[in-house]
Short mmCIF file of C-alpha atoms in Angstrom, two decimals:
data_model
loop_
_atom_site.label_atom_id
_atom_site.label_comp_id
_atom_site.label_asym_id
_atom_site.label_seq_id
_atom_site.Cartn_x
_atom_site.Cartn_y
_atom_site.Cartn_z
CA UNK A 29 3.16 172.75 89.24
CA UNK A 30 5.09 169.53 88.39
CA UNK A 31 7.99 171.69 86.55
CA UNK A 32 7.86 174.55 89.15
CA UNK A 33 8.50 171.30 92.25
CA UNK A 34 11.45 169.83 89.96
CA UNK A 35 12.67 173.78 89.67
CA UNK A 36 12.51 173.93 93.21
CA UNK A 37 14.59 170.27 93.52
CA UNK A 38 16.97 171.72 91.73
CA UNK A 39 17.82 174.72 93.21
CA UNK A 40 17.76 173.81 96.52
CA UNK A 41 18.22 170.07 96.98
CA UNK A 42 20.41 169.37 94.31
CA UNK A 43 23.83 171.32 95.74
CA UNK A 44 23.31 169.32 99.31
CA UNK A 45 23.20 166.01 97.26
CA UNK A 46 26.61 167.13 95.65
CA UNK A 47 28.11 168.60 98.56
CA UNK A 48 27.43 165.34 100.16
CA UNK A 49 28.73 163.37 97.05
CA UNK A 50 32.17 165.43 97.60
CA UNK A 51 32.42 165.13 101.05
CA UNK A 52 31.82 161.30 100.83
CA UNK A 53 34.69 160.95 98.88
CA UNK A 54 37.11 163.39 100.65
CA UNK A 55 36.15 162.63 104.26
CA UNK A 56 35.70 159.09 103.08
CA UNK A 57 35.70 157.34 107.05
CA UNK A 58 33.96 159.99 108.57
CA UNK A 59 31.34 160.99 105.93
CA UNK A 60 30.74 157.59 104.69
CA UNK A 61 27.25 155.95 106.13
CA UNK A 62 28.50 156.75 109.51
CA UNK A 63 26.20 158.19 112.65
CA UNK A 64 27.68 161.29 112.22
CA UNK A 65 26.45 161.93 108.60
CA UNK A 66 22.74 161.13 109.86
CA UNK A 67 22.66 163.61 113.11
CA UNK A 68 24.64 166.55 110.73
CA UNK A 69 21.46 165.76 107.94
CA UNK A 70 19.08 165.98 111.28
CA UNK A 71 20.57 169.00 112.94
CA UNK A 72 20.60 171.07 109.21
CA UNK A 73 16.91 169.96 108.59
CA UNK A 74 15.86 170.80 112.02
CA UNK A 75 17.15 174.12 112.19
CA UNK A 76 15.95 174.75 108.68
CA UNK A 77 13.02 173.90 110.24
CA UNK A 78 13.00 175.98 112.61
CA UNK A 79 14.01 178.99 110.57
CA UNK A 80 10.69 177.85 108.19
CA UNK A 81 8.31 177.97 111.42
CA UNK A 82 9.66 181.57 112.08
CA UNK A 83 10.35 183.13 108.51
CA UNK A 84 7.60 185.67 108.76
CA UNK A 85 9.07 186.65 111.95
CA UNK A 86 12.43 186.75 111.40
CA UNK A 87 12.25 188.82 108.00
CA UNK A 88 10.63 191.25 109.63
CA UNK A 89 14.18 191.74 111.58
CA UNK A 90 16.28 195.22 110.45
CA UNK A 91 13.84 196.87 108.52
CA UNK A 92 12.49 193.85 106.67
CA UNK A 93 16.27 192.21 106.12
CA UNK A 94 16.16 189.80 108.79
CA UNK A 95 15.84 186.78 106.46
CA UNK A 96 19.04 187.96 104.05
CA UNK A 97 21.35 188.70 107.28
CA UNK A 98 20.19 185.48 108.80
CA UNK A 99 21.23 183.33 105.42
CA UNK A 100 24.66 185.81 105.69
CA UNK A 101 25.42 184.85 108.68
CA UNK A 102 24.76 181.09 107.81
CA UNK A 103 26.39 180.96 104.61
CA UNK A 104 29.58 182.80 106.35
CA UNK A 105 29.94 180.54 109.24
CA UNK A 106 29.62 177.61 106.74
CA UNK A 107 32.53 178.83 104.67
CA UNK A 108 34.79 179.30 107.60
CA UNK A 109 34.03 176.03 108.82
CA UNK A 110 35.20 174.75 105.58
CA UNK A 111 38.10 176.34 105.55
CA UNK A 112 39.06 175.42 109.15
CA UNK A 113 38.77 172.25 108.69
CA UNK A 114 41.14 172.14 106.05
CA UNK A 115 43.97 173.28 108.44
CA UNK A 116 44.51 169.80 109.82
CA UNK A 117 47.01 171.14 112.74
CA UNK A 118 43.11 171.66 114.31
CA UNK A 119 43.49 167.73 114.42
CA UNK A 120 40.70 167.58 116.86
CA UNK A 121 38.69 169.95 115.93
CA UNK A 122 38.11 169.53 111.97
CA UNK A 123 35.35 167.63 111.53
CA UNK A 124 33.55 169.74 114.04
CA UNK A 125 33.78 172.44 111.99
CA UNK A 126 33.12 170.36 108.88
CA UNK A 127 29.73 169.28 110.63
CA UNK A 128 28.72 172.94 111.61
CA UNK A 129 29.62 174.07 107.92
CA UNK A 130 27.06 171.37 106.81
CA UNK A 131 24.20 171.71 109.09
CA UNK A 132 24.73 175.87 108.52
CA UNK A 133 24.11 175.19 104.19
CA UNK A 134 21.80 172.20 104.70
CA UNK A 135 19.18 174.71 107.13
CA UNK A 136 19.98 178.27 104.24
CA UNK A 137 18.87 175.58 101.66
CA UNK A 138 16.33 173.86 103.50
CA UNK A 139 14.42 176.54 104.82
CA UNK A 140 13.85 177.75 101.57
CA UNK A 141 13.11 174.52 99.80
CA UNK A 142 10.38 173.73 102.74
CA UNK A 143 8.35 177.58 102.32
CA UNK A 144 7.32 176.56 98.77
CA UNK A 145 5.94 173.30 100.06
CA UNK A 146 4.36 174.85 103.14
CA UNK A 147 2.55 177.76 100.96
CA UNK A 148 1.33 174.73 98.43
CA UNK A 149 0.35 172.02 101.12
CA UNK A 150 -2.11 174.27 102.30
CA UNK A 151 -4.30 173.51 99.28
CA UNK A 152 -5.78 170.63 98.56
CA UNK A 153 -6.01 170.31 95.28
CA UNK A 154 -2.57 170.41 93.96
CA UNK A 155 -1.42 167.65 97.16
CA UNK A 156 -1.39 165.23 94.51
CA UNK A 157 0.58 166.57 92.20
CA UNK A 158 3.29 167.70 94.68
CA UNK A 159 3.28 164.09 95.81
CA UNK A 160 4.48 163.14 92.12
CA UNK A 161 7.05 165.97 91.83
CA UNK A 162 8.35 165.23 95.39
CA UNK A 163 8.85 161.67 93.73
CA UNK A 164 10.65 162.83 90.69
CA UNK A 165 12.36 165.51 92.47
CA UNK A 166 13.91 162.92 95.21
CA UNK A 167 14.55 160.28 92.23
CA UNK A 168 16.24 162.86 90.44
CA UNK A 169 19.16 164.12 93.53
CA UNK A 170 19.45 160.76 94.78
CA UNK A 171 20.21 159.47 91.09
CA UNK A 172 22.60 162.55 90.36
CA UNK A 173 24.05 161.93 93.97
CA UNK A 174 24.77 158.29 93.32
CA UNK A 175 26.14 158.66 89.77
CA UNK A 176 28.54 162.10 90.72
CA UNK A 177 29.62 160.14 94.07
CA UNK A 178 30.34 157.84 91.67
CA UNK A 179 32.11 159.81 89.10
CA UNK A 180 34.04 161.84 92.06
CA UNK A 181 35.33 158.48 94.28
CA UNK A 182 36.91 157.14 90.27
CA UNK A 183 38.39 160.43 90.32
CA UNK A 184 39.91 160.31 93.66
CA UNK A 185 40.82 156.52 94.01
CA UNK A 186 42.68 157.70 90.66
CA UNK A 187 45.04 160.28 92.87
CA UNK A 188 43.88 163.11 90.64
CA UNK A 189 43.37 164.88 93.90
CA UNK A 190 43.54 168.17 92.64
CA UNK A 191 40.71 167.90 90.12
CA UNK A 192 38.40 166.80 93.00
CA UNK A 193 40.10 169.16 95.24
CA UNK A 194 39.49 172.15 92.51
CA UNK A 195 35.53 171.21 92.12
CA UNK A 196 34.81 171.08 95.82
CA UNK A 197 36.58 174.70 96.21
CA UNK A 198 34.70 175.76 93.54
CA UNK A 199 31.81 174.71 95.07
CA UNK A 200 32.25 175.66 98.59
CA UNK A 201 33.49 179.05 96.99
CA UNK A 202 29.90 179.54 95.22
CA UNK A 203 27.76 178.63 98.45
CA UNK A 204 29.60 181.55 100.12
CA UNK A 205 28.90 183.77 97.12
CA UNK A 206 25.46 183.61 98.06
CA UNK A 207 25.64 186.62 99.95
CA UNK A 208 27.06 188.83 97.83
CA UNK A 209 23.82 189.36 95.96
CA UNK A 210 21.57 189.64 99.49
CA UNK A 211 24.51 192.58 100.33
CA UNK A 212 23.54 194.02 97.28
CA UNK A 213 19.84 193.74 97.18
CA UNK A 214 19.72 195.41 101.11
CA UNK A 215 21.43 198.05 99.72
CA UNK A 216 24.91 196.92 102.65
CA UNK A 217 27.51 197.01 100.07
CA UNK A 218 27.66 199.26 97.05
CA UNK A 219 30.96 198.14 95.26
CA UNK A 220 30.76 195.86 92.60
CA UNK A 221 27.17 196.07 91.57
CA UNK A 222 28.02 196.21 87.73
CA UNK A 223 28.48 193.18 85.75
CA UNK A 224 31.50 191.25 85.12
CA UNK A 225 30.36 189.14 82.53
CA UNK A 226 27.20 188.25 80.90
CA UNK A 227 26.94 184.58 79.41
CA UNK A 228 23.44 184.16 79.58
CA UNK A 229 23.07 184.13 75.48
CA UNK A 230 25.12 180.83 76.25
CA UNK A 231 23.44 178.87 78.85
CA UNK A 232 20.19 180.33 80.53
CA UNK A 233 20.35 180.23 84.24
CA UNK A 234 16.28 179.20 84.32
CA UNK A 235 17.31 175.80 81.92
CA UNK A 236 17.85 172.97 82.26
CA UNK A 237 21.67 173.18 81.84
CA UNK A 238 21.58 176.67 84.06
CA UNK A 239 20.18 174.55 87.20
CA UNK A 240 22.90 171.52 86.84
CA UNK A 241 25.37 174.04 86.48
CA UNK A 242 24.44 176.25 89.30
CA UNK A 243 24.43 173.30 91.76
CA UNK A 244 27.41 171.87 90.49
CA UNK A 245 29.69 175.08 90.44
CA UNK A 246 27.23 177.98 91.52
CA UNK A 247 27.22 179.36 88.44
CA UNK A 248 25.75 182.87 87.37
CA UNK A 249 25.18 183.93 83.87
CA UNK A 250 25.54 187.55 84.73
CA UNK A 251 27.74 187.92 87.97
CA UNK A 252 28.24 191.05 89.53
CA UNK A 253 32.05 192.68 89.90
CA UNK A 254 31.68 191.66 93.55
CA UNK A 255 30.26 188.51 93.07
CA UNK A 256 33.48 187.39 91.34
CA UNK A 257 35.75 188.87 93.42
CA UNK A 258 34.31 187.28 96.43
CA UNK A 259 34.15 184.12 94.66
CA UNK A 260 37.80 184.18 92.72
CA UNK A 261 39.44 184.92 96.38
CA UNK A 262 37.37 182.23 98.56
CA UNK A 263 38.08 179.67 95.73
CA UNK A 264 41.84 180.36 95.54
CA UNK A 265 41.92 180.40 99.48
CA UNK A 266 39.61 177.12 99.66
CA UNK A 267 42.20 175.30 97.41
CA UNK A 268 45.09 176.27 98.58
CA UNK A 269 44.17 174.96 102.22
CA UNK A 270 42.95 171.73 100.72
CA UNK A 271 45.72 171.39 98.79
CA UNK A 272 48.09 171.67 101.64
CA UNK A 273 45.60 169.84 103.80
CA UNK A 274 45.85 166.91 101.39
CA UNK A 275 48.88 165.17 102.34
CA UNK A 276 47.37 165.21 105.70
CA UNK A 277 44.06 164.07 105.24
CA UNK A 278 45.34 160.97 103.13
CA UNK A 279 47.51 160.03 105.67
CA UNK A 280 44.77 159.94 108.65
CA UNK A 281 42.68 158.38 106.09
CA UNK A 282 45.40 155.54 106.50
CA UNK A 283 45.67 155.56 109.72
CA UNK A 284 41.85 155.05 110.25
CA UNK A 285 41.89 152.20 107.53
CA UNK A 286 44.66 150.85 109.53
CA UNK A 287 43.48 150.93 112.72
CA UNK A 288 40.20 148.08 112.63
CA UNK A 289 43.19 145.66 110.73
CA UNK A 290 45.56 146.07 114.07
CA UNK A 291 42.26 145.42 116.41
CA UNK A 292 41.68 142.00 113.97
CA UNK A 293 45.51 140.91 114.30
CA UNK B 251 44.66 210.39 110.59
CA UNK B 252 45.50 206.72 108.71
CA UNK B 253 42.92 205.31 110.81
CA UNK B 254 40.82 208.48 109.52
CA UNK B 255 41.67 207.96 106.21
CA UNK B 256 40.88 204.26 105.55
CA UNK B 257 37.35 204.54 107.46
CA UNK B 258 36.75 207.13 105.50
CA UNK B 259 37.40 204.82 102.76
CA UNK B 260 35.68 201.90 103.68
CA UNK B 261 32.28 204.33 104.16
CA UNK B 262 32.53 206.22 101.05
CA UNK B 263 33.10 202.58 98.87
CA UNK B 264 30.93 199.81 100.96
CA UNK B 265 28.55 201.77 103.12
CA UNK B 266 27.23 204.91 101.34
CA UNK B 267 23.62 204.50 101.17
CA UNK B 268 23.71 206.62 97.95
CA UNK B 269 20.48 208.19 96.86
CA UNK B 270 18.10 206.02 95.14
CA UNK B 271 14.81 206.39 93.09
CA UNK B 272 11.80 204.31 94.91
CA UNK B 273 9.61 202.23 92.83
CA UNK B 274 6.59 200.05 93.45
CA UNK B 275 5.70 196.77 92.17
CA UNK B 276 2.28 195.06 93.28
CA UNK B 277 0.98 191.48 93.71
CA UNK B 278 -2.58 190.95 93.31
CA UNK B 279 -4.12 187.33 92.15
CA UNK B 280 -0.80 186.07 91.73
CA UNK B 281 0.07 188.82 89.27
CA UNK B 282 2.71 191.73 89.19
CA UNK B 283 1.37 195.07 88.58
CA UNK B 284 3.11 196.93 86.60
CA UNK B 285 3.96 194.06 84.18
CA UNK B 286 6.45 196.42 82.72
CA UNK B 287 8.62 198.48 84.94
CA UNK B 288 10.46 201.61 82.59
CA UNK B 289 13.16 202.36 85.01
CA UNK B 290 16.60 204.50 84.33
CA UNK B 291 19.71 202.95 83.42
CA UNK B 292 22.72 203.36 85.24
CA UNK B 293 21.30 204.37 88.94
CA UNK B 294 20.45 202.74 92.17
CA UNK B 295 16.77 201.78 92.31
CA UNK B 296 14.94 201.30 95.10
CA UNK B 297 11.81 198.64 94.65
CA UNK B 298 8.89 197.79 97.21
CA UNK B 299 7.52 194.82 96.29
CA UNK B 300 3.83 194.56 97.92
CA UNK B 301 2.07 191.11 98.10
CA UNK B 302 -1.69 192.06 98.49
CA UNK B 303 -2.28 187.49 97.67
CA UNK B 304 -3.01 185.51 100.66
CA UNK B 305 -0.26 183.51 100.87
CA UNK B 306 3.31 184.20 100.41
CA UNK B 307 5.49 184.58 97.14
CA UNK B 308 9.20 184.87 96.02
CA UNK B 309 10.46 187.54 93.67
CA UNK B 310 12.76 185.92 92.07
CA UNK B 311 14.84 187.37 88.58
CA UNK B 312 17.72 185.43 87.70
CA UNK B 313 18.55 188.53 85.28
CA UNK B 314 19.07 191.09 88.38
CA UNK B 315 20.23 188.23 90.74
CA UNK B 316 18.08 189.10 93.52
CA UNK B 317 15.01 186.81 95.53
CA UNK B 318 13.19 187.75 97.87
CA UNK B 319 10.04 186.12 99.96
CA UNK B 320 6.93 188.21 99.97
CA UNK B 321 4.67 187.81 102.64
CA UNK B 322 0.69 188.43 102.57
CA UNK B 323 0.08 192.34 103.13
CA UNK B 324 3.43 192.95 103.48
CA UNK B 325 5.93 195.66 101.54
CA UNK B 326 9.18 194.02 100.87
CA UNK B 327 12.05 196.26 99.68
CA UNK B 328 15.46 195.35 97.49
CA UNK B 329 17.68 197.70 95.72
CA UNK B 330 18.98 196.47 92.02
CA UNK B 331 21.16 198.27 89.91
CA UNK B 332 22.82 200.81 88.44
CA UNK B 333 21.33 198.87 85.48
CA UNK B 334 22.91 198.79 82.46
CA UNK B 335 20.20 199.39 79.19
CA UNK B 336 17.92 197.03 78.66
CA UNK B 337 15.60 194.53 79.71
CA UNK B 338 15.12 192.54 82.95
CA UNK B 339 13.00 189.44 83.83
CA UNK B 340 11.79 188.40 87.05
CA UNK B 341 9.10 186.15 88.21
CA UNK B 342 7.34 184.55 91.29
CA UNK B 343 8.81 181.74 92.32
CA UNK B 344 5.61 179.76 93.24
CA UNK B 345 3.40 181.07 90.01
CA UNK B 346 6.11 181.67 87.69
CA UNK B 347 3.50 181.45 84.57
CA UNK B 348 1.57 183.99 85.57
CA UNK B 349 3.56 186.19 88.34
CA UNK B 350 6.21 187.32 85.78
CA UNK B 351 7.33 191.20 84.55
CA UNK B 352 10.20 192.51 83.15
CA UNK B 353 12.10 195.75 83.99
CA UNK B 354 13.27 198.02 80.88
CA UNK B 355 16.36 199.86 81.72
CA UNK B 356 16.20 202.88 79.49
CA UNK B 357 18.85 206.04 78.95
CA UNK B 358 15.73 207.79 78.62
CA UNK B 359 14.97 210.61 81.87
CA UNK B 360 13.10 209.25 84.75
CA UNK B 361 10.00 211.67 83.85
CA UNK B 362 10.07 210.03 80.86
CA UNK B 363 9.74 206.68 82.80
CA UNK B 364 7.22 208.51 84.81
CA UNK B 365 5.08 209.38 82.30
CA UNK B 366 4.60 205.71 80.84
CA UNK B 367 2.73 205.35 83.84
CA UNK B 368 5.15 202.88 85.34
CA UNK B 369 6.72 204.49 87.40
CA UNK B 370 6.45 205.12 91.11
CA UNK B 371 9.36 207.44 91.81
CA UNK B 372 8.79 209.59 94.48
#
């Protein structure tokens, strides 16, 4: 029960604690303790939520698919958020769209973090040691989250902007992959089904290792032909935008560092 | 007639719904039934997965990359494969030391498969 809650930490809370870790250090003014970090949290818990109080319902949508369009959907609307707010000539608009990416990946993640805890809360007996995992579980992403934000603000206060850059596309690139595997398992897309590569007799997906990796990077031991595609060509267009993107981004960053110095003078 | 030509495409290559072989996997005190699924390699599979438990469960196989939620006394279906030879672990999410099976993909004839009393191909 203990293991299976950490498992669960892991695979669901973990990649929000890193995404957050990244964007912290990207979107430093806007993502950094501010009020709009707290309502983007809110809004992505709430809906996740929501989509928890109405899973039953909802999977029983298209012939019993409702739940894997429904994460889809999210997961797609996510990624083009991302990438739209990497084209900075939407000067207005980008951290909009950097919000809406959020709360879409914080409620896919969410919702299915919260159904294991709503199926086990309903028995009384195992409460306790929930309680304790919950505990560990929380200790364990906020730990991670502190030390990576730490590790990835070095990195960036360093200029090696690309390295940063290159781990948040890879990341924002395996969130998206997500859905290649529900296209597969509802039977929507039949290319690619065979695998590309298996590296499982080098790190298990189920360890310890597998977990860290998967919600660092999104990695799969055994990915599918499509799963790589989809992930090679989101990855090279995610970095390419925020590569351009950066010049921009560190320049508002100035500006917005600037700006409470003029109000002082 | 290009227009023709590339829907045509996109159907055959991303939409067919080719033919699959239909399998059934059950969930009864938080165990899956078969344990051992013999299924052929190299073709589309289609599995219902039936939770007959009172609360819900995830199928979950990191080895086929699919999960999906089962709810109480309902048939869930996902499609895996064409599977190359061998064998395939999944588990339940929620019990995953006792809900746990593995699939054998063998070169071996589906009646062959059929007649370990594993499969449900219909």
């Amino acid at each position: 029960m203990l293991t299976n809650t950490l498992v669960l930490f892991l695979r669901d809370l973990l990649p929000m604690f890193i995404m957050f870790a990244y964007l912290k250090a990207i979107y430093r003014p806007h993502f950094d303790g501010s009020l709009r970090i707290w309502v983007t949290v809110l809004c992505g818990c709430s809906i996740g939520l929501v989509v928890l109080f109405y899973y039953e319902n909802l999977s029983d949508y298209f012939e019993g698919t409702g739940i894997e369009w429904l994460k889809i959907v999210l997961v797609s609307i996510s990624f083009i958020g991302f990438l739209l707010s990497q084209i900075f000539s939407l000067a207005t608009l980008w951290n909009y769209f950097l919000s809406v990416a959020v709360v879409c990946l914080l409620s896919v993640h969410f919702s299915s973090f919260l159904l294991y805890f709503a199926v086990y809360f309903a028995y009384d007996i195992v409460v306790f040691e929930l309680l304790i995992g919950c505990l560990i579980g929380v200790g364990i992403c906020v730990s991670f989250y502190f030390l990576y934000s730490f590790f990835v603000e070095e990195l960036w206060d360093s200029k090696l902007y690309p390295v940063i850059l290159l781990l948040w596309s890879l990341f924002v690139a395996n969130q998206l992959s997500l859905m290649t595997n529900y296209l597969h398992q509802i039977d929507v897309v039949d290319f690619g089904t065979r695998r590309f590569v298996d590296l499982s007799d080098w790190v298990k997906e189920g360890s310890e290792y597998g977990f860290i990796l998967k919600a660092l990077s999104g990695f799969d031991a055994s990915p599918s032909v499509f799963y790589s595609l989809v992930v090679a060509i989101a990855f090279v267009t995610m970095f390419f935008l925020a590569l351009l993107n950066r010049s921009h981004l560190r320049q508002h960053k100035k500006s917005l560092e600037a700006r409470p110095m003029e109000q002082t003078q | 007639m290009l227009r023709n030509f590339f829907a045509g495409v996109f159907f055959a290559v991303f939409i067919t719904q080719a033919k699959s072989e239909n399998y059934v996997i059950e969930l009864k005190n938080n165990t899956f039934n078969p344990e051992v699924l013999y299924i052929p390699a190299h073709k589309k599979i289609k599995i219902k997965i039936i939770n007959f438990d009172p609360e819900p469960e995830e199928f979950d196989s990191f080895d086929l990359n699919r999960e999906k939620v089962l709810f109480p006394n309902k048939p869930a279906t996902i499609y895996i494969g064409p599977l190359a030879p061998g064998e395939y672990f999944y588990f339940g999410e929620f019990h995953p030391n006792i809900a746990k099976g593995k699939m054998i993909a063998t070169d071996t004839d589906v009646d062959h498969a059929d007649k370990m009393g594993t499969g449900d191909a219909d």
